[in-house]
Coordinates of C-alpha atoms in Angstrom, one line a residue:
X620 CA 0.0 0.0 0.0
X621 CA 1.4 3.4 -0.9
X622 CA 0.3 6.9 -0.5
X623 CA -0.8 8.3 -3.9
X624 CA 1.2 11.3 -5.0
X625 CA 0.4 13.7 -7.7
X626 CA 3.4 14.3 -9.9
X627 CA 3.7 17.3 -12.1
X628 CA 6.5 18.6 -14.3
X629 CA 8.0 22.1 -14.2
X630 CA 8.9 24.0 -17.4
X631 CA 12.4 22.4 -17.5
X632 CA 10.9 18.9 -17.3
X633 CA 11.9 18.2 -13.7
X634 CA 9.5 16.4 -11.5
X635 CA 7.6 18.5 -8.9
X636 CA 6.0 16.5 -6.2
X637 CA 2.6 17.7 -5.1
X638 CA 1.8 15.3 -2.2
X639 CA 1.3 15.7 1.5
X640 CA 5.0 16.4 2.1
X641 CA 5.1 19.2 -0.3
X642 CA 2.0 20.8 1.2
X643 CA 3.4 20.4 4.8
X644 CA 6.5 22.3 3.8
X645 CA 4.4 25.5 3.3
X646 CA 3.1 25.3 6.9
X647 CA 6.6 25.1 8.4
X648 CA 7.0 28.8 8.2
X649 CA 3.7 29.4 10.1
X650 CA 4.7 26.8 12.7
X651 CA 8.1 28.4 13.2
X652 CA 6.6 31.8 13.6
X653 CA 4.0 30.5 16.1
X654 CA 6.7 28.8 18.1
X655 CA 8.9 32.0 18.1
X656 CA 6.0 34.1 19.3
X657 CA 5.2 31.6 22.1
X658 CA 8.8 31.4 23.2
X659 CA 9.2 35.2 23.4
X660 CA 5.9 35.5 25.4
X661 CA 7.0 32.8 27.9
X662 CA 10.5 34.3 28.3
X663 CA 9.1 37.8 28.7
X664 CA 6.7 36.7 31.4
X665 CA 9.5 34.8 33.3
X666 CA 11.9 37.7 33.1
X667 CA 9.2 40.0 34.4
X668 CA 8.4 37.7 37.3
X669 CA 12.1 37.5 38.2
X670 CA 12.7 41.2 38.2
X671 CA 9.7 42.2 40.2
X672 CA 10.2 39.6 43.0
X673 CA 13.4 41.1 44.4
X674 CA 11.8 44.4 45.5
X675 CA 10.3 43.2 48.7
X676 CA 11.8 44.1 52.0
X677 CA 13.5 41.4 54.1
X678 CA 11.9 40.3 57.3
X679 CA 13.6 41.6 60.4
X680 CA 13.1 40.0 63.8
X681 CA 14.2 42.1 66.7
X682 CA 14.5 41.0 70.3
X683 CA 12.5 43.2 72.8
X684 CA 14.0 42.8 76.2
X685 CA 11.1 44.5 77.9
X686 CA 8.8 41.6 76.8
X687 CA 11.0 38.9 78.3
X688 CA 9.9 37.5 81.6
X689 CA 12.8 36.9 84.0
X690 CA 13.0 33.4 85.4
X691 CA 12.9 33.6 89.2
X692 CA 14.8 30.9 91.0
X693 CA 13.4 29.7 94.2
X694 CA 15.7 30.1 97.2
X695 CA 16.9 26.7 98.5
X696 CA 17.6 26.6 102.1
X697 CA 20.5 24.2 102.4
X698 CA 22.0 23.5 105.8
X699 CA 25.3 25.2 106.6
X700 CA 28.2 24.0 108.7
X701 CA 28.2 20.3 107.8
X702 CA 24.4 19.8 107.9
X703 CA 22.7 17.1 105.8
X704 CA 19.3 16.6 104.2
X705 CA 17.0 13.6 103.9
X706 CA 13.6 12.8 102.6
X707 CA 10.7 12.1 104.9
X708 CA 9.8 8.9 103.0
X709 CA 13.4 7.8 102.3
X710 CA 16.1 6.1 104.4
X711 CA 19.2 7.9 103.0
X712 CA 20.7 11.2 103.8
X713 CA 22.7 13.5 101.5
X714 CA 25.2 16.3 101.7
X715 CA 23.9 19.5 100.2
X716 CA 26.3 19.3 97.3
X717 CA 25.2 15.7 96.3
X718 CA 22.9 15.3 93.3
X719 CA 20.4 13.4 95.3
X720 CA 19.9 16.4 97.7
X721 CA 18.8 18.5 94.8
X722 CA 16.1 16.0 93.7
X723 CA 14.3 16.1 97.1
X724 CA 11.2 18.3 97.0
X725 CA 11.1 21.1 99.6
X726 CA 7.9 19.7 101.1
X727 CA 9.6 16.3 101.8
X728 CA 13.0 17.7 102.9
X729 CA 14.2 17.1 106.5
X730 CA 17.4 19.0 107.7
X731 CA 19.8 17.5 110.2
X732 CA 22.6 19.6 111.8
X733 CA 25.2 16.8 111.3
X734 CA 25.6 13.3 109.7
X735 CA 25.6 11.8 113.2
X736 CA 22.1 13.3 113.9
X737 CA 20.8 11.8 110.7
X738 CA 22.3 8.4 111.5
X739 CA 20.8 8.6 115.0
X740 CA 17.4 9.1 113.4
X741 CA 17.9 5.9 111.3
X742 CA 19.2 7.4 108.1
X743 CA 22.3 6.1 106.3
X744 CA 24.6 7.9 103.8
X745 CA 23.5 7.6 100.2
X746 CA 25.7 5.6 97.8
X747 CA 26.2 8.5 95.4
X748 CA 27.5 10.9 98.2
X749 CA 31.0 10.7 99.5
X750 CA 31.6 11.1 103.2
X751 CA 33.6 14.2 104.1

């Protein structure tokens, strides 16, 4: 099966094809012009968007010290002069510098004037505290 093609001759006797390929060649110029117009339109739009986007002001975040709320630390009454602390519900006593002493809530804290007084009350030295 073949595509029928009309053949004609020019004035010199050369063959001039008059089929679909010949007719499509005339539309190439219109197609090219259409593509150029579309490409120019898209590029112009893109360049316009790029140039107008940089004119906005940058966002500035400033710190206002007057709005900050100071964090109040609660005064901790630690025993002085060799005193120790213990918990009401526990069986161990701690020196004020031990980490365990800082974990006892103020409501449950018992203060002893010396380690001997804490041992007399039935408390023993905590394992994470070193004796002085």
